[in-house]
Each structure stands twice: as C-alpha cells, then as structure tokens.
XYZ file of C-alpha atoms in Angstrom:
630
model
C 0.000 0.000 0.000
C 1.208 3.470 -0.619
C 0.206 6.929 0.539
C 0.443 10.526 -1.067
C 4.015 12.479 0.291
C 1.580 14.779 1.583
C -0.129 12.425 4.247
C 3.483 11.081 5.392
C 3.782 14.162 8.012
C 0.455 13.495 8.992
C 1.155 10.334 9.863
C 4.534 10.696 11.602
C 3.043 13.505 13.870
C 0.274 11.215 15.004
C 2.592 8.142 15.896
C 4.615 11.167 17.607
C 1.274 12.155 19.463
C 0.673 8.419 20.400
C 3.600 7.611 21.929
C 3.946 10.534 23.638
C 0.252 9.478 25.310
C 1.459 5.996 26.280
C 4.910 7.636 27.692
C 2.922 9.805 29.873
C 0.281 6.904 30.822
C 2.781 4.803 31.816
C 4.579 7.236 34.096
C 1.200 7.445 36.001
C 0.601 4.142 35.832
C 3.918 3.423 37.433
C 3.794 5.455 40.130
C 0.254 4.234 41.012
C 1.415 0.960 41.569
C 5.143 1.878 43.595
C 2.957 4.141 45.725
C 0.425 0.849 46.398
C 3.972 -1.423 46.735
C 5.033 0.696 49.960
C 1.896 1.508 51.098
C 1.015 -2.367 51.418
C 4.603 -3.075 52.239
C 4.966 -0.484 55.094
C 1.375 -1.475 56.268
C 2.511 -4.632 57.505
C 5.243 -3.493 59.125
C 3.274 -1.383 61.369
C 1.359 -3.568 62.091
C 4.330 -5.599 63.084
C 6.258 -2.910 64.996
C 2.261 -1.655 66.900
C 2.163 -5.540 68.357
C 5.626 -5.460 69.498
C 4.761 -2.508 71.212
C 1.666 -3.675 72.738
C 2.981 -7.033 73.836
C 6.048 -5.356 75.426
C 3.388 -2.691 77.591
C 1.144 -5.834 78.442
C 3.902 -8.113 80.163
C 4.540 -5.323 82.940
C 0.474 -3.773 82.838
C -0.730 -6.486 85.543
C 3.167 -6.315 87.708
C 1.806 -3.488 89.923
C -1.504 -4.346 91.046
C 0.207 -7.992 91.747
C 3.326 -5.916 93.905
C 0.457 -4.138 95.571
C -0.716 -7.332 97.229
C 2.532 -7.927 99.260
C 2.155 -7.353 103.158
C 5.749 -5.991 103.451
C 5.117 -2.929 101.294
C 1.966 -2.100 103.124
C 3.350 -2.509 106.563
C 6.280 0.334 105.656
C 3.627 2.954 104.597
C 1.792 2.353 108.018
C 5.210 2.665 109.855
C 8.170 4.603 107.834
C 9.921 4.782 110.003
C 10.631 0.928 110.663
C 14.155 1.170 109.824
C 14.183 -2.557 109.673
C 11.601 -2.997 107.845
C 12.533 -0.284 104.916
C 15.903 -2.194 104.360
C 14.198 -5.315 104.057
C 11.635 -3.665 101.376
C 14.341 -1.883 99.629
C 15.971 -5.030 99.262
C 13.015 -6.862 97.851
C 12.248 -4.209 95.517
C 16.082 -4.701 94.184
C 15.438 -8.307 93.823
C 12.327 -8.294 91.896
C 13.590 -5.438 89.763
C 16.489 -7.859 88.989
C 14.228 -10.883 87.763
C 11.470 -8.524 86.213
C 14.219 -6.791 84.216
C 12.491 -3.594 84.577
C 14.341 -0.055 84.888
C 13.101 0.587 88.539
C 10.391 -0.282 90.712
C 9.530 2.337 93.746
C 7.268 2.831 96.401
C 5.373 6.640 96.841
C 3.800 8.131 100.429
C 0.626 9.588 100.140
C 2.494 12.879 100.437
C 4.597 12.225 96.427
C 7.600 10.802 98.344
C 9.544 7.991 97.239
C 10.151 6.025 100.371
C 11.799 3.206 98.765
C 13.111 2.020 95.713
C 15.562 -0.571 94.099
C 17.911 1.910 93.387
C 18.245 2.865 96.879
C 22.214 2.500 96.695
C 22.590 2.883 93.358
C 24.518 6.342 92.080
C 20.807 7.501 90.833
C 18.084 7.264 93.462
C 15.169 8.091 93.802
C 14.511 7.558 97.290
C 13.162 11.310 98.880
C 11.988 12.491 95.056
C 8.919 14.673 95.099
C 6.471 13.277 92.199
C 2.931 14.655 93.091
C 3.542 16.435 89.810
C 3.312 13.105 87.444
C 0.300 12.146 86.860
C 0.535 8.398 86.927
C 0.635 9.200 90.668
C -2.226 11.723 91.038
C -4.303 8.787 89.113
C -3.281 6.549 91.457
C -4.074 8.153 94.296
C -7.640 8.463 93.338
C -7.962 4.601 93.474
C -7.415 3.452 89.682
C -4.020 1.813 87.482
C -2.049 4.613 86.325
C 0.233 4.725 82.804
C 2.715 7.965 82.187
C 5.181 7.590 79.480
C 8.243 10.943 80.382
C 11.708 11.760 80.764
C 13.016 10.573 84.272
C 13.628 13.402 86.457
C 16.543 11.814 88.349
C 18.109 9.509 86.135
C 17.194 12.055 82.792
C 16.090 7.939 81.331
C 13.058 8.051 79.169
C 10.315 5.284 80.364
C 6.954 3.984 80.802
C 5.281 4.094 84.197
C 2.495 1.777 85.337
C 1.168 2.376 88.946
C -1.065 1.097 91.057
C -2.376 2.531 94.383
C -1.505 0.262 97.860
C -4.068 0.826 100.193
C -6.553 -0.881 102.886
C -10.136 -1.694 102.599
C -11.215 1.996 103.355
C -8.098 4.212 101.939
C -5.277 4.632 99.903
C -1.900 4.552 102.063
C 0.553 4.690 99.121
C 1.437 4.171 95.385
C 3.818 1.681 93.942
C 5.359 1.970 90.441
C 6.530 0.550 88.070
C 9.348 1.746 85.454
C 9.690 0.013 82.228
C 12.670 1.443 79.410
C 11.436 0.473 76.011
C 15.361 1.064 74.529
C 15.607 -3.077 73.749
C 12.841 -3.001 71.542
C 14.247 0.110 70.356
C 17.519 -1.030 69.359
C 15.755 -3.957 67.744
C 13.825 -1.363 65.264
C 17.053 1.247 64.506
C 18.087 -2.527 62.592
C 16.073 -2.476 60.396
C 15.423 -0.273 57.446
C 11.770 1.123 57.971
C 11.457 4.721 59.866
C 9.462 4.072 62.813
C 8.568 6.353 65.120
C 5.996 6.800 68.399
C 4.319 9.896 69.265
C 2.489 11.074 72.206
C -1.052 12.914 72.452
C 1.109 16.273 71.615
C 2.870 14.820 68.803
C 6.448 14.394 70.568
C 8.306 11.672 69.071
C 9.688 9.668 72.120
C 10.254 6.134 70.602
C 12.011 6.488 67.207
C 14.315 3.963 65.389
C 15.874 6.905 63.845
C 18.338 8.923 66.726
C 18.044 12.402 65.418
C 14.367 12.733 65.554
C 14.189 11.449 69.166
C 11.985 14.129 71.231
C 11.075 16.394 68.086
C 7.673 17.019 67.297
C 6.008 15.469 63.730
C 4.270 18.967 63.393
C 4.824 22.166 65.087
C 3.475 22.715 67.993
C 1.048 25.994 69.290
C 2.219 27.893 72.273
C -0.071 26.357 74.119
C 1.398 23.080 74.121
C 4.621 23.956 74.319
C 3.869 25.861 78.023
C 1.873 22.723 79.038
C 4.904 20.932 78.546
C 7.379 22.573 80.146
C 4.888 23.001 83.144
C 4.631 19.094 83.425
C 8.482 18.683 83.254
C 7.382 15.732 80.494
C 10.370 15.667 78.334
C 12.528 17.931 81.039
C 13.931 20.729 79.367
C 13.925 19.940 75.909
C 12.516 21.971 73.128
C 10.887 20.171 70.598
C 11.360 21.403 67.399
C 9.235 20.759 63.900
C 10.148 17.414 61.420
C 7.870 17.983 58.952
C 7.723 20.842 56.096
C 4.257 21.292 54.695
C 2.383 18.159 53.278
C 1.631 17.823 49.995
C -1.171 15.821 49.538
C -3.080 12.988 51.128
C -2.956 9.211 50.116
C -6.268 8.031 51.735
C -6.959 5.018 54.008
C -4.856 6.848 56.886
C -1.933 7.855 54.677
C -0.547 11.341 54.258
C 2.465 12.140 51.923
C 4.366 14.691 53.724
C 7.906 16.866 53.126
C 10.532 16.352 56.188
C 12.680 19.719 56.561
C 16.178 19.895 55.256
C 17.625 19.614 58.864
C 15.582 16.019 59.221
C 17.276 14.259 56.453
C 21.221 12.786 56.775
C 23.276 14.527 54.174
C 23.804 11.923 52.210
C 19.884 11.441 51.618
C 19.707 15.304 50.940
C 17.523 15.375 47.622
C 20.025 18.017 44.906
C 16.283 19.209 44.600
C 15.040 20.186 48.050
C 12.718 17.807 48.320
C 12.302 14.915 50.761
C 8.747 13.653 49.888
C 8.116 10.785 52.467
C 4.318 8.344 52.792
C 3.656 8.343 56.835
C 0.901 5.361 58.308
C -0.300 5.882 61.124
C -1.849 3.357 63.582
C -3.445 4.036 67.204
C -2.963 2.955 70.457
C -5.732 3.646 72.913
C -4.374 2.481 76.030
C -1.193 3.874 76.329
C -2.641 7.088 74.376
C -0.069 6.777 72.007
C 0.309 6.979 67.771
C 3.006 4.430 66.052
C 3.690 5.544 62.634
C 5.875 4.693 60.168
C 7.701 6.503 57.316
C 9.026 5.240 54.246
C 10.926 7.418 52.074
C 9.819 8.375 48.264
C 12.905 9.802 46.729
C 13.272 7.129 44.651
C 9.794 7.205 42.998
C 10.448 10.006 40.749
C 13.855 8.330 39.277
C 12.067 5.060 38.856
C 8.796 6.155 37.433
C 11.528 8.449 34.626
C 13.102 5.099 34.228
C 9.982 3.553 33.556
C 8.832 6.538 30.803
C 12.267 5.976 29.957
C 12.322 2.196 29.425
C 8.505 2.713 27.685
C 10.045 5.442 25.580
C 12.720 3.109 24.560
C 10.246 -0.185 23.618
C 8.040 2.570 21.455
C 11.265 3.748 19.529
C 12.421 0.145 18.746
C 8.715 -0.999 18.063
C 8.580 1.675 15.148
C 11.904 0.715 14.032
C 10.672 -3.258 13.803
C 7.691 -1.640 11.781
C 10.680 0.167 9.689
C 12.432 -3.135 9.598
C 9.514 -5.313 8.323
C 8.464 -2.883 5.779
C 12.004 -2.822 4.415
C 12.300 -6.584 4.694
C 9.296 -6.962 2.372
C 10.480 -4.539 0.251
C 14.233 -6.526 0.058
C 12.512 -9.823 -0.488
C 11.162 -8.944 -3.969
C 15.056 -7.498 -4.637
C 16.153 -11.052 -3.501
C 14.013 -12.850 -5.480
C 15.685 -11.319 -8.102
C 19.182 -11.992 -6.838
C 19.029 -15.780 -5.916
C 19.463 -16.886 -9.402
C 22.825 -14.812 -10.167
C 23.666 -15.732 -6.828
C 22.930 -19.643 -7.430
C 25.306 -19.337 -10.259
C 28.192 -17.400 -8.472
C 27.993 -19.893 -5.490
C 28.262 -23.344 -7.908
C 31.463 -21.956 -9.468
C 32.837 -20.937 -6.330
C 31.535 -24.215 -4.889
C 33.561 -25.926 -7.908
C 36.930 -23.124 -6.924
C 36.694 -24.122 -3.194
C 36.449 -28.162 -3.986
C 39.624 -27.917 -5.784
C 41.351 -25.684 -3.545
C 40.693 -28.769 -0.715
C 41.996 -31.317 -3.236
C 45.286 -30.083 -3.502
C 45.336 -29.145 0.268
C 44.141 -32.676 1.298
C 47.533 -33.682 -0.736
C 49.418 -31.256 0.765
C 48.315 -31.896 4.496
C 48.922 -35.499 3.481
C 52.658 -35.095 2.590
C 53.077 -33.220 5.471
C 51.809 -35.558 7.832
C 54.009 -38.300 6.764
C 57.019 -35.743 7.127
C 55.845 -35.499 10.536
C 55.450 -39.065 11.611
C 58.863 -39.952 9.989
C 60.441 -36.900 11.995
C 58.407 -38.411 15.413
C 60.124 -41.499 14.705
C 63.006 -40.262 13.855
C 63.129 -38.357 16.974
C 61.664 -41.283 19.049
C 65.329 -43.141 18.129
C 67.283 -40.178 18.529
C 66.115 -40.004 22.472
C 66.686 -43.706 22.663
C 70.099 -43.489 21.746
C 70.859 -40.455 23.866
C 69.374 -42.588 27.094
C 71.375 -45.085 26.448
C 74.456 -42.553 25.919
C 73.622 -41.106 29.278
C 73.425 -44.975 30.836
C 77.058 -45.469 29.569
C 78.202 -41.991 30.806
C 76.332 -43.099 33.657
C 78.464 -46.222 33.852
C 81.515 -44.556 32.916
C 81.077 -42.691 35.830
C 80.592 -45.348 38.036
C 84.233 -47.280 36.588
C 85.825 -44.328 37.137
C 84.770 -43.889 40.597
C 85.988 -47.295 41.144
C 89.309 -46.727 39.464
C 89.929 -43.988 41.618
C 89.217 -46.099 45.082
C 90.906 -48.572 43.553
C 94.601 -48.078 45.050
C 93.521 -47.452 48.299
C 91.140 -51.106 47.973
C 93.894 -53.107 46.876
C 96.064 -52.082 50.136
C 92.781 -52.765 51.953
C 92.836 -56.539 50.389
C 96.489 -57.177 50.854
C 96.722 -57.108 54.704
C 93.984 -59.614 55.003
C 95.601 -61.888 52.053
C 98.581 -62.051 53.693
C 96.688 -62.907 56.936
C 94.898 -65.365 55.308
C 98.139 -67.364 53.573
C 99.741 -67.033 57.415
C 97.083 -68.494 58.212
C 96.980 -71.405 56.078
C 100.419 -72.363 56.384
C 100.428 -72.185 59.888
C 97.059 -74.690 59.509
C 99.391 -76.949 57.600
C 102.050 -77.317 59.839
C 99.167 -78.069 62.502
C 97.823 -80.683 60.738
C 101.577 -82.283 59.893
C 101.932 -82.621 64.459
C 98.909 -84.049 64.250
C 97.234 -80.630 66.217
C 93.784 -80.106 64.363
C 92.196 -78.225 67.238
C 95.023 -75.765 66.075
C 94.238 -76.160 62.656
C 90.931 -75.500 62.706
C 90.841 -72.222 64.853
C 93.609 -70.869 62.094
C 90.467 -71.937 59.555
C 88.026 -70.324 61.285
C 90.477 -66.941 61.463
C 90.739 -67.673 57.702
C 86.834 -67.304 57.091
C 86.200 -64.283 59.527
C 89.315 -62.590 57.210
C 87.683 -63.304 53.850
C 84.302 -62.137 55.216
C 85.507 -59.114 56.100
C 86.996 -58.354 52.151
C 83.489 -59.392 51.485
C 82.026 -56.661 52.271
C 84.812 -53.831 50.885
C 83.659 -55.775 48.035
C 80.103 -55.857 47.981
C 79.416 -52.398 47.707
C 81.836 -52.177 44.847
C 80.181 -55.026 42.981
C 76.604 -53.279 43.647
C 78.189 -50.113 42.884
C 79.215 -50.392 39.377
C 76.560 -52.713 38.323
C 73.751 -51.466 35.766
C 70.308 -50.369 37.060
C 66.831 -50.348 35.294
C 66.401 -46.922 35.848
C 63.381 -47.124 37.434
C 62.479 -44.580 40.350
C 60.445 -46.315 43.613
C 60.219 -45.642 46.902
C 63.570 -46.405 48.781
C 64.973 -45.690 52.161
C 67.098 -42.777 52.124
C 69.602 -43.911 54.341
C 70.762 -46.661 52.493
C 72.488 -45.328 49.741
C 73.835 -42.884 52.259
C 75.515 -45.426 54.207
C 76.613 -47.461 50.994
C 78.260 -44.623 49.458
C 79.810 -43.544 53.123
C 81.935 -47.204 52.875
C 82.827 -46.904 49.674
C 84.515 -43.797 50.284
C 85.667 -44.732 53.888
C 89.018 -45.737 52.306
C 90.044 -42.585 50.692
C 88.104 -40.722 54.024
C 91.031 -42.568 56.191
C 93.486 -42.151 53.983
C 93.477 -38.210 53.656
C 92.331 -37.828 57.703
C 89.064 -36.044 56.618
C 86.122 -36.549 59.500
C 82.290 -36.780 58.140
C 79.634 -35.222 60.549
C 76.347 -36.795 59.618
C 72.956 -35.433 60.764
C 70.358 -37.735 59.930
C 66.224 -38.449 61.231
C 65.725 -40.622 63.641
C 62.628 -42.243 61.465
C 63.148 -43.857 58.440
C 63.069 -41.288 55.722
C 61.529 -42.675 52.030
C 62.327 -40.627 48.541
C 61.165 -41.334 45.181
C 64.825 -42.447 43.679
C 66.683 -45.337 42.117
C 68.803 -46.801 45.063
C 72.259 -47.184 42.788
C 72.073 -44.153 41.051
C 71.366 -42.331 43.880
C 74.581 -43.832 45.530
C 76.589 -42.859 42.133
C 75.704 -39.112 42.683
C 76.373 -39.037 46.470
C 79.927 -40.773 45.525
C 80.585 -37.970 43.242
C 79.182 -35.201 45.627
C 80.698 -36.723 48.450
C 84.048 -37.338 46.879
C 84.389 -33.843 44.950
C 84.353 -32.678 48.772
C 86.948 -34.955 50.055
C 88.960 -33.786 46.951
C 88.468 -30.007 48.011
C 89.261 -30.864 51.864
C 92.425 -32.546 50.590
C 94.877 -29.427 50.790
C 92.761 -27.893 53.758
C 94.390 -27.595 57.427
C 90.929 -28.120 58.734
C 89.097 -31.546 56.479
C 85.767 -31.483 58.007
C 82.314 -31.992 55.515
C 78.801 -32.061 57.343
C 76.146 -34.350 55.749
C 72.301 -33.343 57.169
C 69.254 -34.126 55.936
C 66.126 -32.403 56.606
C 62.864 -33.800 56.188
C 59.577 -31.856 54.826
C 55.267 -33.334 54.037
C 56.228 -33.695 50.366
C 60.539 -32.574 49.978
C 63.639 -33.925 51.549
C 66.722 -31.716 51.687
C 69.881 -33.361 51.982
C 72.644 -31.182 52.134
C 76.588 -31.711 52.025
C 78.865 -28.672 53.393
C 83.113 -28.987 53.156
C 85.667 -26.841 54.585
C 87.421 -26.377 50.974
C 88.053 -23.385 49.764
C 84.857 -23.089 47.762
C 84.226 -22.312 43.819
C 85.093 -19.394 42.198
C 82.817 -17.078 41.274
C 83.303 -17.288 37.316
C 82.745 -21.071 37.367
C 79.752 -21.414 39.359
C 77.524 -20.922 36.162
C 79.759 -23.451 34.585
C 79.650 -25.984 37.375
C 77.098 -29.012 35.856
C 78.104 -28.748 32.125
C 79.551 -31.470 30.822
C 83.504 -31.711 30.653
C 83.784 -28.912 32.742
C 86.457 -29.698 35.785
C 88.332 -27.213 37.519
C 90.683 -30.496 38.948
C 94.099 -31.108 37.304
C 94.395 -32.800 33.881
C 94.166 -37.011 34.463
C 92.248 -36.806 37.967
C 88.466 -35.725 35.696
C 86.478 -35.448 32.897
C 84.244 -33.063 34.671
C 81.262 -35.466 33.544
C 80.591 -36.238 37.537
C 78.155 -33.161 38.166
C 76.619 -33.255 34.704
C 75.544 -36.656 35.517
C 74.864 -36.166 38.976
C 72.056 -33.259 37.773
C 70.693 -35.401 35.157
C 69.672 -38.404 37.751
C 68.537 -36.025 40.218
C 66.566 -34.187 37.567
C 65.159 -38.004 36.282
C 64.245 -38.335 40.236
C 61.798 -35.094 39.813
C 64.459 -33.378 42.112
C 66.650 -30.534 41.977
C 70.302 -29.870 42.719
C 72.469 -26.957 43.028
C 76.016 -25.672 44.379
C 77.115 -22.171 45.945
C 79.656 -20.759 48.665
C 78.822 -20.775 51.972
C 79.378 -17.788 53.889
C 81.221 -18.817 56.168
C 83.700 -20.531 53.417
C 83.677 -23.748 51.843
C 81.131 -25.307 49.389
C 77.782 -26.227 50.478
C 75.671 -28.707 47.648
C 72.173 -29.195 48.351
C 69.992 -32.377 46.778
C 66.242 -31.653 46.644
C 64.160 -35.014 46.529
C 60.178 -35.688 46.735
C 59.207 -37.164 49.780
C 57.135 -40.938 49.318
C 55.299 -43.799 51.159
C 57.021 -46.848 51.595
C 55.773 -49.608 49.565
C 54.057 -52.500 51.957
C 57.014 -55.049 51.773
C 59.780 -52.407 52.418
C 57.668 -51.098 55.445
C 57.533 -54.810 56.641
C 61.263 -55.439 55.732
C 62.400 -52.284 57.947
C-alpha cells in the first residue's frame, strides 16, 4: 500500500502524538502501583512494629496491682519509720527489679515521696523524690491503674510508668510503680530499614528507630502546648522542634504524603532538589494514648517512574523501528528474489573453486603428515640413543669412581691376604703334628678374614653394576651409608672426618637406590677432593625432612668455587681439577639423575667458606614389603 508524500507528516506527527500518550500513561501508571507497593509493604510493618509494642506494655500492665498485694510494702507505709523494715523492702524491691528486668520499681507516700526504691544505693536514686507532679501518681491516688510515658527526672532515662495505688479496705496509704525502658525493643527497630517512630497525644516523638528525631515534634506545635509541657516537666527541658515541612497531599486510608525539613534528612539522603517527599501510616494505640507511625521514604519514585517513561520510551522507539524493519524486509525480499538466481550461479562456481582448492590441500596436508610421523620417529630413536648414551656416561662414571678407590682397595685386600696365607700355612704345619684343634681355629680366622673383604667388596660389585632406571620408593639412608663405605678408604686415607645429621625415622624418597649412591659418591668425593689441601678436612652431611621434599645437604671446609665457574659448574667436561684426575662429567651426571628423580640440585659458597651442595628429593610412602622389611 502506498500513501500521497503529503499524508506522510500526517502520519509521523500522530505516531509522535501516540507515543507521547502511552509515555505519559505509563509514568502514572507506574507510580500508582510503587505508591500501592510501599503503602502495602509499610502497612505490615506497622502492624508488626504496633504488636511489638503492645505485647512489650502488656507483660509489665498487671506487675503493679500484683506488687500491691505484698504485706511488706503495706506494713512500711503504716510505719516509715521501721528502719528494719525499709531495708528489708528496699531489698526486695532490688530483687524483683532484677528478675522482672524492669528499669526501677519504687514505692510513693501519700504525700509524692519515694520512700523506697531498688535503686536505693545505686549512684541515681530516687529515694526522697517529690512526684505529686506526674500524673501516673495523682491517678493513682484516686484509686485506679495509672500509665505515664516521660523523661526521668533523676536519672534524665526516658520510660513507661504503670502504677497502682496500695491501700486498705477503706483508703489509699501509698502508690507503687513501676518503670519500664522500652530502649531493647528500640535497638531492635534502629536494625532495620523502615522509619518508625511513636508519638504522644502532643505529637512528641519519644520512641524512634531513627536517633536524630528522638523528642522532636512530627508537626509544630502551638504555644499552648509547648507551656503545658514545660509546666509538666514531660520531656525535662527539651525543646521540641518541627520534622515535617508542609504536606503535599493525602494518600487516603490513613496515609498522608508529607515533606521532612532539610535539617531532618542525613546529608547523604539530601535530595540536589530540596525535596524529601516521604508516605507516613499511622496506627493508634488507645491504652497507652499513644500513635506508632511509620515513614518510608519516596525519593526514589520520581527516578524510577523516569526510568519507567524511559524504558517505555525506549520499547516505542524500537517498536517503530521493527515496523521500519519489516516494511524494508518486504520490500528486500522482492530485490532477492531477483538476486538468488545470479547468486545460485556465483555460489556453484565458487563451490567448484573451493572443492579444488581442498583437493590439492588434502595432498598437501597429506605429505606433510608423513614428514611429521617420519620426523616423530626419527626423533623417538634419537632419544633412545641419547638414554642409552647417558646410561654409559652413567656407567663410565661409576668405573671411574671405582678406578679412583681402587689403590687405596687393593692395600685394603692385601693385609687380610697375607693374613689369610699365614694363616693357612700355619694350619698346615698343625695338621703335619697331628694338632687339628690348632688347625681348625687358624680356619676359622681364615673365614672371619675373607668375610671381612666381602664386604669392601660388595658395595663395589653393587656399585658399578647397571640399574633399570626405574624410580620407587627407597629408604634414604641406604644409599647414604653405601656410598659412606665406599669412600671410607680414601676418608682414612686423607684424615678427613664426616659429621652426619640424619632423622631418627626412616626417611623414604622417590629415587633409584644405585644411582642415587653414584651421585652421592661424586658429591661426596668432589668434597673430600676439596678438603684434601685444607688444614681443617671437616664436611657435614644433614638431611632435613619436609610433608612432600627432603633436603639433603653436604657442606666442606674447601676453599669453595670461584665465582666465574659457578655458572659453569654441571656442564659437561667442565672440571676445575688437574688434567688425568676428571672429565668433569661427575656433576653433569649427577644433575641429570637427580633431575630423572623429579628433584633438583644446586652448588654455591657458603658464607662462612667452603662449598655447600644441596639435593632436593620428593618425599614418598614406603611400599608395603619395604615397610615390613624395615
């Protein structure tokens, strides 16, 4: 359908003229029903906070006429001056005030005299106070229950009285009263995040959960009331000033919408406007001749309801522009139509472009994938060979080890071969006299000789054997100890003294028992090396166990490393001994096991001289057979 240019303005000014109708109706709309929300909400709530109230009046409204009843309090007003007798009251009124948890509880003559209270020895007492002014008193005195809510005027503590008169069958003799603070109930309302507030006949705001309006007026108050006031000492000396500004409408069903004055209203809920538009419910009290209202704030209405026109506004604007967008649609379809046949061409040859493109690619990728899987082979065998490389290095290292203890073993061996062929010659010539007792204790000398070069030579033979490589759980103390007696030889030889520091527990790492010996051989013996030339051949083995590391640390009395090789320290063929006694493959190795174990190793100076290596190892469980084997 199409429409004359001229009507188009027309048109647009009227969808204008609508919108602008349903912007404005929904602003009005909104605020109807966030005016209902807090009216309902804050109608609850009052009727919450007004039962609290009541309930907490009604557990002390009946404690008078009961305290009346007690023989005690009757026999003091017949006879004050029973000395006796007004300690023991006093005493009782203490007690009960105790277990009622009430503020005070006090006795008044006929004359307005408190003749005894529970705070008789309290800082505050009102013992000899002159209250024929209150009129919960005067009420009492003419025979009925009396209820006073005021400022004290002792103790300047704002509470409720209930009295009672005490009399006989024909008079009244006395008052007693009751005082009740309402600050618990209070403190329970300032926590929570209504406005609450209770007012007397006057309109002085005595209960509040607010501080600052405590003892100002909702409205301002005529001269009148003001002098009547002061003249009953109420509220003390206060002057109660005005909360409210002037209200602004009415809300039915009790509700008033008032303004609260600029002084009313924290400063950081100061409207940039001047306004503080609040909704006040009111509810009554009759008996204690009280109002509880409450007050919840509107200064937030205005910025939602312009949200709301805003939001409105918003759904309007993109509504037209779906309109826009359908009518253009329609309008692109026929162009389209007229499209998808050049278009149906274009994407076949493309279609017939891209399927070749993927041909050659697929041979491509192909190519390149067996390139790949030759290289992964390829590099599978290369690491092969270099394990087994480091295994001979690693074996190598071991030989060499051995060659070097090798002198001082073979003086080791000869003393106890030479023992042994004393020994059986001297078991020959025994058995030619015919003495074989004698020959056989030179036998048994014999075998307690060779066992002994049994076991220089069992750690050598376990030593330089080859290991799976495999890392377990082992007990760190072994390989310790083996590597200890290999070196003991070369230890005695040179005079050097080991300090060991080890747990008392059995300590487990994740290593390979043999090539963890290897590298404490080479640690150990690159410090007997460096203690060699030292006046002073001392090296201090401790290890120091963590919940998941083990430290084991090795600290010589050499003259340390120099500063420029300490970089250079674990690469290969580096050796800072003289030329024959290394191929400076010991530390390279040493790191590579450790580095297999998951552990870490390192070398620096200590400061107080010397060279100080520390081994870093993970911590394990011992497997069930080596638990049961140690």
């Amino acid at each position: 359908m199409h429409f004359p240019r001229f009507f188009v303005p027309i048109y647009v000014l009227l969808l204008i003229l609508v919108c602008l109708f349903a912007v404005r109706l929904t602003g009005n709309w909104t605020r109807r029903l966030e005016l209902h929300r807090i009216r309902g909400k804050a109608a609850k709530a009052l009727k919450v906070y007004t039962g609290d109230l009541q309930s907490e009046l009604d557990k002390f409204e009946a404690l008078p006429q009961i305290l009346t009843t007690n023989p005690n309090f009757t026999g003091l007003l017949q006879h004050p001056t029973d000395a006796r007798l007004l300690s023991k009251v006093n005493h009782e009124l203490e007690h009960i005030n105790r277990l009622a948890e009430t503020s005070a509880i006090y006795i008044i003559s006929t004359g307005g005299r408190v003749i005894a209270s529970s705070n008789w020895r309290g800082a505050v007492s009102f013992i000899g106070e002159d209250l024929t002014f209150r009129p919960y008193f005067q009420e009492a005195m003419q025979g009925r229950p009396g209820r006073y809510f005021a400022l004290g005027t002792t103790s300047h503590v704002r509470g409720y009285y209930f009295s009672a008169p005490i009399g006989t069958q024909k008079k009244t003799i006395g008052v007693l009263t009751v005082k009740v603070q309402l600050q618990r109930l209070e403190d329970i309302w300032a926590r929570g995040s209504e406005k609450v507030i209770v007012t007397d006949p006057q309109g002085i705001i005595f209960i509040t959960s607010y501080a600052p309006w405590k003892f100002r007026a909702l409205h301002p108050l005529s001269n009148d009331v003001m002098q009547k006031l002061r003249r009953s000492r109420r509220y003390g000396d206060i002057e109660a000033d005005a909360l409210t500004g002037t209200a602004i409408g009415s809300a039915g069903n009790n509700n008033a919408l008032i303004e609260l004055n600029i002084d009313s209203v924290n400063g950081d809920q100061r409207n940039s406007k001047g306004r503080h538009p609040y909704l006040i419910q009111s509810k009554s009290m009759p008996d204690a001749g009280w109002t509880v209202h409450i007050l919840s704030d509107l200064s937030h209405v205005d910025s939602y309801v312009r949200n709301m026109m805003l939001l409105m506004a918003v759904f309007l604007i993109a509504l037209v522009l779906l309109a826009m967008l359908f009518y253009n649609r329609k309008k692109a379809r026929r162009q389209q139509h007229l499209l998808q046949e050049h278009s149906r061409v274009l994407l076949q040859q493309a279609n017939e472009q891209l399927e070749h493109k993927v041909r050659q690619r697929t041979k491509e990728l192909t190519r390149i994938n067996t390139r790949l899987y030759e290289e992964i082979e390829e590099h599978k065998q290369t690491e092969q060979e270099l394990r087994a490389t480091q295994n001979e290095l690693i074996q190598a290292g071991k030989l060499a080890a051995i060659g070097q203890m090798a002198a001082s073993i073979t003086h080791e061996i000869n003393q106890p071969l030479s023992a042994i062929r004393m020994y059986a010659d001297n078991a020959c010539l025994f058995l030619d006299q015919h003495r074989p007792e004698e020959a056989r204790q030179n036998l048994s000398d014999i075998a307690q000789v060779i066992s002994k070069m049994a076991e220089i030579t069992r750690h050598l033979k376990s030593f330089s054997r080859k290991t799976p490589g495999r890392t377990t759980p082992i007990l760190l103390t072994e390989p310790i100890t083996s590597a200890l007696t290999l070196l003991d030889l070369r230890r005695k030889k040179h005079g050097v003294k080991i300090r060991t520091n080890l747990p008392s527990a059995n300590v487990f790492v994740l290593a390979e028992s043999i090539r963890l010996e290897q590298v404490l051989v080479n640690i150990i013996g690159n410090g007997l090396d460096a203690v060699n030339t030292q006046k002073r051949r001392e090296i201090d083995l401790d290890v120091t166990a963590g919940p998941q590391w083990v430290t084991l640390t090795l600290h010589d009395s050499g003259p340390g490393i120099a500063e420029e090789h300490l970089e250079q320290l674990f690469d290969p063929f580096f050796t800072t001994k003289e030329k024959g006694r290394g191929l400076g493959l010991g530390l390279s190795l040493s790191r590579a096991i450790i580095h297999d174990f998951g552990g870490t190793i390192k070398a620096e100076n200590h400061p107080q001289g010397g060279t100080i290596v520390t081994i870093t190892l993970q911590r394990a469980k011992p497997k069930t057979a080596d638990a049961h084997e140690c």
